[in-house]
PDB file of C-alpha atoms and ligand atoms in Angstrom:
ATOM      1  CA  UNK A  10      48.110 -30.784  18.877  1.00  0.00           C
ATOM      2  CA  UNK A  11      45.649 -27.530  19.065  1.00  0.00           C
ATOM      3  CA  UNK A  12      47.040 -24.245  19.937  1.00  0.00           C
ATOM      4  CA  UNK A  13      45.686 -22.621  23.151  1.00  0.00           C
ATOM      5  CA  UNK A  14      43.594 -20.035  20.840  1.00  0.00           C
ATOM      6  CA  UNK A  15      42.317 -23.008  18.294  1.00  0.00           C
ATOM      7  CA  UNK A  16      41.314 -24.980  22.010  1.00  0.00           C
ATOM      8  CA  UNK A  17      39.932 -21.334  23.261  1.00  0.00           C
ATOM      9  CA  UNK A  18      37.804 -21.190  19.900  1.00  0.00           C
ATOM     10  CA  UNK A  19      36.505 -24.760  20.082  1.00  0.00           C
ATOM     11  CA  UNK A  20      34.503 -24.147  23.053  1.00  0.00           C
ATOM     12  CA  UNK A  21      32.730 -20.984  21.298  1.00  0.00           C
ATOM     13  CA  UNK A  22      29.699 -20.895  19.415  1.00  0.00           C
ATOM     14  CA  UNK A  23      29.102 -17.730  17.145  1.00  0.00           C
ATOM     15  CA  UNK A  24      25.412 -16.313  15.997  1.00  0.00           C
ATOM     16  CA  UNK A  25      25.328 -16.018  12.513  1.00  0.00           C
ATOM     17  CA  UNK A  26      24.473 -12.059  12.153  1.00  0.00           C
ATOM     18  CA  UNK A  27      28.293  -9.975  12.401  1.00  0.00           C
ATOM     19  CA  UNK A  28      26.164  -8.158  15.349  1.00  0.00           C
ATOM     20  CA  UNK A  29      25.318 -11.288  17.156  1.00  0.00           C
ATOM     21  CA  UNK A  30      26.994 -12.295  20.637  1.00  0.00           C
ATOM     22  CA  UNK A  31      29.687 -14.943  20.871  1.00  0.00           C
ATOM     23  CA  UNK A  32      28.520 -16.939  23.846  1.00  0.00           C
ATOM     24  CA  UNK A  33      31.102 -19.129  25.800  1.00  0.00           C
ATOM     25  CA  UNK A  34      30.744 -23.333  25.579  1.00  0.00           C
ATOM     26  CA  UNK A  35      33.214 -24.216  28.499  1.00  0.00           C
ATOM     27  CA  UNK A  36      33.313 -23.717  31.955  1.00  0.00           C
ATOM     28  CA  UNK A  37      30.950 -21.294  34.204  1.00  0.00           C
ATOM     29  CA  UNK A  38      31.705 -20.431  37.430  1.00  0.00           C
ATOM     30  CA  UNK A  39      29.651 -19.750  39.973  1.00  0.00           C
ATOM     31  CA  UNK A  40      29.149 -15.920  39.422  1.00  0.00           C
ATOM     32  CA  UNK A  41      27.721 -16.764  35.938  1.00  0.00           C
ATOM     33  CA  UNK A  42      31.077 -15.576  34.013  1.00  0.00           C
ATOM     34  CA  UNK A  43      32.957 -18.383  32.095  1.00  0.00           C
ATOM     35  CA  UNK A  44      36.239 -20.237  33.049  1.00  0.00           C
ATOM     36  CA  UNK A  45      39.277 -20.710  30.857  1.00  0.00           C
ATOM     37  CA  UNK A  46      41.886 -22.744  31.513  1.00  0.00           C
ATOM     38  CA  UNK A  47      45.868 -21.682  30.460  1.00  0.00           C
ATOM     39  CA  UNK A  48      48.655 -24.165  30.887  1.00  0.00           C
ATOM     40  CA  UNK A  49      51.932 -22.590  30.576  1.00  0.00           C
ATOM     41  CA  UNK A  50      55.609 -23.744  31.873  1.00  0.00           C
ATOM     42  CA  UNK A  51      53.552 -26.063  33.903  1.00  0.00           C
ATOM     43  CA  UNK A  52      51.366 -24.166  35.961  1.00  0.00           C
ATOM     44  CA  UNK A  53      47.725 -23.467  35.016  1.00  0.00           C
ATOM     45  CA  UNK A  54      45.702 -20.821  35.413  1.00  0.00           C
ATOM     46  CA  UNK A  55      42.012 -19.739  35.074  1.00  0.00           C
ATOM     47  CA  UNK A  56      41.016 -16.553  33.257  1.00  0.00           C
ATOM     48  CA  UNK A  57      38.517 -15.027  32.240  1.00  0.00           C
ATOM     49  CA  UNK A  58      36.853 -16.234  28.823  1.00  0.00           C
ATOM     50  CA  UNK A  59      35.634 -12.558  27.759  1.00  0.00           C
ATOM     51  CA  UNK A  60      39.583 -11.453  28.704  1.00  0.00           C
ATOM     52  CA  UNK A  61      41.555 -13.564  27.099  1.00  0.00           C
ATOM     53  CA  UNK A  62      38.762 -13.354  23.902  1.00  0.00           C
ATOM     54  CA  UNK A  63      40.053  -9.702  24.279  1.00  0.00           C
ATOM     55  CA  UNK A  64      43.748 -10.129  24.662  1.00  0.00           C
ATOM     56  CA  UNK A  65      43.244 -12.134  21.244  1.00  0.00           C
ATOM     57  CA  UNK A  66      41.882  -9.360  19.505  1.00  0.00           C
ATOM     58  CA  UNK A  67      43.797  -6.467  20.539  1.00  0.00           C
ATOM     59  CA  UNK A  68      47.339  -7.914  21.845  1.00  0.00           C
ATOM     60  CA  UNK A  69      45.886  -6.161  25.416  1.00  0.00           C
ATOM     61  CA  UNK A  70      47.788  -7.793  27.849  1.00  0.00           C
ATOM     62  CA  UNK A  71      45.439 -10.101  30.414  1.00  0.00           C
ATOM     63  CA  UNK A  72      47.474  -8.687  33.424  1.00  0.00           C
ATOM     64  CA  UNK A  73      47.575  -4.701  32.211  1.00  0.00           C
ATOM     65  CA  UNK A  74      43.969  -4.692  31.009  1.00  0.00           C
ATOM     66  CA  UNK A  75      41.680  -2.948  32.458  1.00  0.00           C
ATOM     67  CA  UNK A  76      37.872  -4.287  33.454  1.00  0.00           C
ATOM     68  CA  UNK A  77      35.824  -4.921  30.610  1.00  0.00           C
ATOM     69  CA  UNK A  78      32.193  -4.303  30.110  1.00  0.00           C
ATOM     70  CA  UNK A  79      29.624  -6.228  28.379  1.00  0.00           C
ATOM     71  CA  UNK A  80      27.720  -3.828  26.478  1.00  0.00           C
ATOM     72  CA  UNK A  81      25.418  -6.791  25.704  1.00  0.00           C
ATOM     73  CA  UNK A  82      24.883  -7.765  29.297  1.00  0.00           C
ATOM     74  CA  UNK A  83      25.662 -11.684  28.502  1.00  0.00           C
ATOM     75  CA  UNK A  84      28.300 -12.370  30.985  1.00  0.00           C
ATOM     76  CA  UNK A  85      29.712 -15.272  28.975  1.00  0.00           C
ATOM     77  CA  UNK A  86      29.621 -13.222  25.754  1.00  0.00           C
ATOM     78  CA  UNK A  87      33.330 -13.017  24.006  1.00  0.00           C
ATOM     79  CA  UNK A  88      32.569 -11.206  21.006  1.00  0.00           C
ATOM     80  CA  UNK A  89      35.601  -9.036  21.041  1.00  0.00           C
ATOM     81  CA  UNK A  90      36.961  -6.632  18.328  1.00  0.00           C
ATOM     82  CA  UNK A  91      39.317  -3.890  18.753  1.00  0.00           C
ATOM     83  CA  UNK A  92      36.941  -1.829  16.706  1.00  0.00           C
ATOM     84  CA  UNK A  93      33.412  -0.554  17.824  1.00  0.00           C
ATOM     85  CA  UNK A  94      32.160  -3.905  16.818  1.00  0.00           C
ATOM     86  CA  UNK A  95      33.013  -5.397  20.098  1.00  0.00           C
ATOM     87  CA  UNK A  96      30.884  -6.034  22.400  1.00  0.00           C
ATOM     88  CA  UNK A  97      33.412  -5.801  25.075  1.00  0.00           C
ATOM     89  CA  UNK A  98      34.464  -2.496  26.192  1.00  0.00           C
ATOM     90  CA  UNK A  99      37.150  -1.472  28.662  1.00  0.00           C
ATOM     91  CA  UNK A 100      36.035   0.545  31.543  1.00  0.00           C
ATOM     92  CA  UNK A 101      37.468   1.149  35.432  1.00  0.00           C
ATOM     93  CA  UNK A 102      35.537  -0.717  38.129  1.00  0.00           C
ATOM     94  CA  UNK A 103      33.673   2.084  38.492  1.00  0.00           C
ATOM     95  CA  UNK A 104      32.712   2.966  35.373  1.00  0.00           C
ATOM     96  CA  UNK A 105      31.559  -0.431  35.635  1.00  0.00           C
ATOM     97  CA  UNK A 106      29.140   0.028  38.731  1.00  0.00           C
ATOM     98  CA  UNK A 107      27.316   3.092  37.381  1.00  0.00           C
ATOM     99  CA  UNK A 108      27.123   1.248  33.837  1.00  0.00           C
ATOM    100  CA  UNK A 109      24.758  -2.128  35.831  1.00  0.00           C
ATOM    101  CA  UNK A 110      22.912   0.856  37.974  1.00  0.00           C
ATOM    102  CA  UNK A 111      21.647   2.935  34.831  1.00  0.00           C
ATOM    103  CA  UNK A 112      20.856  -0.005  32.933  1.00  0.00           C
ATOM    104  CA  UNK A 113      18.801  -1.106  36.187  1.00  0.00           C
ATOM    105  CA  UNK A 114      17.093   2.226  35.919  1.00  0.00           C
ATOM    106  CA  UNK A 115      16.641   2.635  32.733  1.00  0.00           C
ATOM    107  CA  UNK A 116      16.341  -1.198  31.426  1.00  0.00           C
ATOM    108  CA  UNK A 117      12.921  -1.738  29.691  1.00  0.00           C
ATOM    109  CA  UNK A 118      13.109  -5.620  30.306  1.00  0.00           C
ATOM    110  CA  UNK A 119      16.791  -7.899  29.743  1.00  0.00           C
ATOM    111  CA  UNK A 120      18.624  -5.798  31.568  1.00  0.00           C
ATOM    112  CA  UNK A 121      16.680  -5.004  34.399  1.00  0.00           C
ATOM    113  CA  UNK A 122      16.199  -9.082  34.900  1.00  0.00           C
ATOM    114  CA  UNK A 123      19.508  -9.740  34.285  1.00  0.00           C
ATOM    115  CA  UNK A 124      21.551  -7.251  36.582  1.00  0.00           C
ATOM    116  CA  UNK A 125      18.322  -7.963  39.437  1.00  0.00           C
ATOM    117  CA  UNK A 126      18.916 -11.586  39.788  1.00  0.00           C
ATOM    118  CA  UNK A 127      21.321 -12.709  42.796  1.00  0.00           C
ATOM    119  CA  UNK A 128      24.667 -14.754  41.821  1.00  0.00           C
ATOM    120  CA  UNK A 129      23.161 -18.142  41.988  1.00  0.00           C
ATOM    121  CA  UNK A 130      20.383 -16.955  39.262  1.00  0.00           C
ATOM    122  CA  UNK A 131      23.173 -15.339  37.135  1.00  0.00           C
ATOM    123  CA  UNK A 132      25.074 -18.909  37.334  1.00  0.00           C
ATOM    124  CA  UNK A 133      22.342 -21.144  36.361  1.00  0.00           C
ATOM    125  CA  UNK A 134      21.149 -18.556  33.522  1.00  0.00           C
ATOM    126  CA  UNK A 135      24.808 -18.667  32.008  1.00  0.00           C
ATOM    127  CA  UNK A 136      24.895 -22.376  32.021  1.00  0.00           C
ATOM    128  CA  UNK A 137      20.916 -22.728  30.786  1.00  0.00           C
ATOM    129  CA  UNK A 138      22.459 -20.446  27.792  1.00  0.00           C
ATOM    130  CA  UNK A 139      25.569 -22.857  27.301  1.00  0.00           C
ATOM    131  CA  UNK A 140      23.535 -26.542  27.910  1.00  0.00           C
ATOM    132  CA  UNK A 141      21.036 -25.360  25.321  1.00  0.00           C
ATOM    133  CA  UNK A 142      24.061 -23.970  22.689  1.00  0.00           C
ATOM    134  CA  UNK A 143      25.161 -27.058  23.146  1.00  0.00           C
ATOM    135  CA  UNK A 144      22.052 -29.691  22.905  1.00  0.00           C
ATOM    136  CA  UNK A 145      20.582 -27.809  19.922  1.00  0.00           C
ATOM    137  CA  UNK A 146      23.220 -25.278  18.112  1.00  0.00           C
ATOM    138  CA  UNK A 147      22.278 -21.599  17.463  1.00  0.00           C
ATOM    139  CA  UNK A 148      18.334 -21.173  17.446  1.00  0.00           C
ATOM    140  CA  UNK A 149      17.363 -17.509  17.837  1.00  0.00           C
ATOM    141  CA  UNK A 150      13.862 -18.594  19.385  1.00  0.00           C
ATOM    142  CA  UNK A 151      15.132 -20.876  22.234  1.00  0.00           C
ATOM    143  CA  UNK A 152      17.757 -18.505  22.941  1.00  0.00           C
ATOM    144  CA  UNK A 153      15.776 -15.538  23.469  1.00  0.00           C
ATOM    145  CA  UNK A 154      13.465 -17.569  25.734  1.00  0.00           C
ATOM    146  CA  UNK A 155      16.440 -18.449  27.978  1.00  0.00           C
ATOM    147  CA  UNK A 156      17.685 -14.395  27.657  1.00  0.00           C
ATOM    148  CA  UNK A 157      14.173 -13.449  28.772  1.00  0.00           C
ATOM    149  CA  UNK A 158      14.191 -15.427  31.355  1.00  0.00           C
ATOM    150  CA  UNK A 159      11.153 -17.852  29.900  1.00  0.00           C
ATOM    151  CA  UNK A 160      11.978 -21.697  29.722  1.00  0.00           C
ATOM    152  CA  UNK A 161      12.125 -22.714  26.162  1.00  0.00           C
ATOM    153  CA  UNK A 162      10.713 -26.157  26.819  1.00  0.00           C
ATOM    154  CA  UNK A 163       7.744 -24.576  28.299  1.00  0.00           C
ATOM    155  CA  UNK A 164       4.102 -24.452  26.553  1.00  0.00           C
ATOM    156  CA  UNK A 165       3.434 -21.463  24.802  1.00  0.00           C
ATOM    157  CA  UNK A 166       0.408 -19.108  25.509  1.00  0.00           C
ATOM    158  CA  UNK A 167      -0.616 -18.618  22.463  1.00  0.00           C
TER     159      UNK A 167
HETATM  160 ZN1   ZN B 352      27.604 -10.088  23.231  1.00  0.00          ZN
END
């Protein structure tokens, strides 16, 4: 039987540069974050994807760790390292809040669409992002169009 990590890394797909994101395969909930589930002493519950990716790289504790920012703005990203590799950081709530308002300022395109589209948008983006992981595998072109907001099925302009 798989271990809860080996289950955790089975729903993960990883880009093949060491800079890439490692975008989520499972669940999505309705804010556009993914959805893990734990099973222990028979109760389950639901974390955080990007958390427990976190907890697995550093030891962090999910219930002392603080919020954690995506400094890649992919909400299902879990590309955690407890060096400066990762591209989850910790950060207060706060922190968190000024981070999404200067990137809103000062975004020259990914981040100013991602972080200005409501819940809903950020929901069906995430699970665009996962469907098309899934049908086709890593392909940088038909995830970029999804990141930038473009549908990849679409006809081209040019
Ligand atoms: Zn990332």
């Amino acid at each position: 039987m798989a271990t809860v990590e080996e289950r955790f890394w089975s729903k993960v797909i990883k880009g093949p540069r060491p800079g890439d994101c490692w975008f989520w395969l499972g669940a999505i909930s309705d804010d556009g974050y993914g959805r893990f589930t734990l099973n222990r002493d028979g109760r389950t519950r639901a974390v955080r994807p990007h958390r427990y990716a976190y907890y697995l790289a550093t030891g962090v504790l999910l219930d002392e760790m603080p919020s954690l920012m995506h400094d890649c703005d992919e909400p299902t990203c879990v590309h955690a390292s407890a060096d400066s590799a990762s591209h989850l950081v910790p950060g207060s709530h706060r922190e968190n809040m000024l981070d999404r308002i200067k990137k809103m300022r000062h975004s020259n395109g990914s981040g100013l669409r991602y972080w200005g589209v409501g819940r809903d948008a950020q929901a069906d983006r995430s699970r665009r992002l996962r469907d098309e992981l899934l049908a086709n595998g890593w392909n940088d072109e038909r995830i970029a169009a999804i990141r930038f907001a473009h549908d990849p099925d679409a006809p081209t302009l040019f």
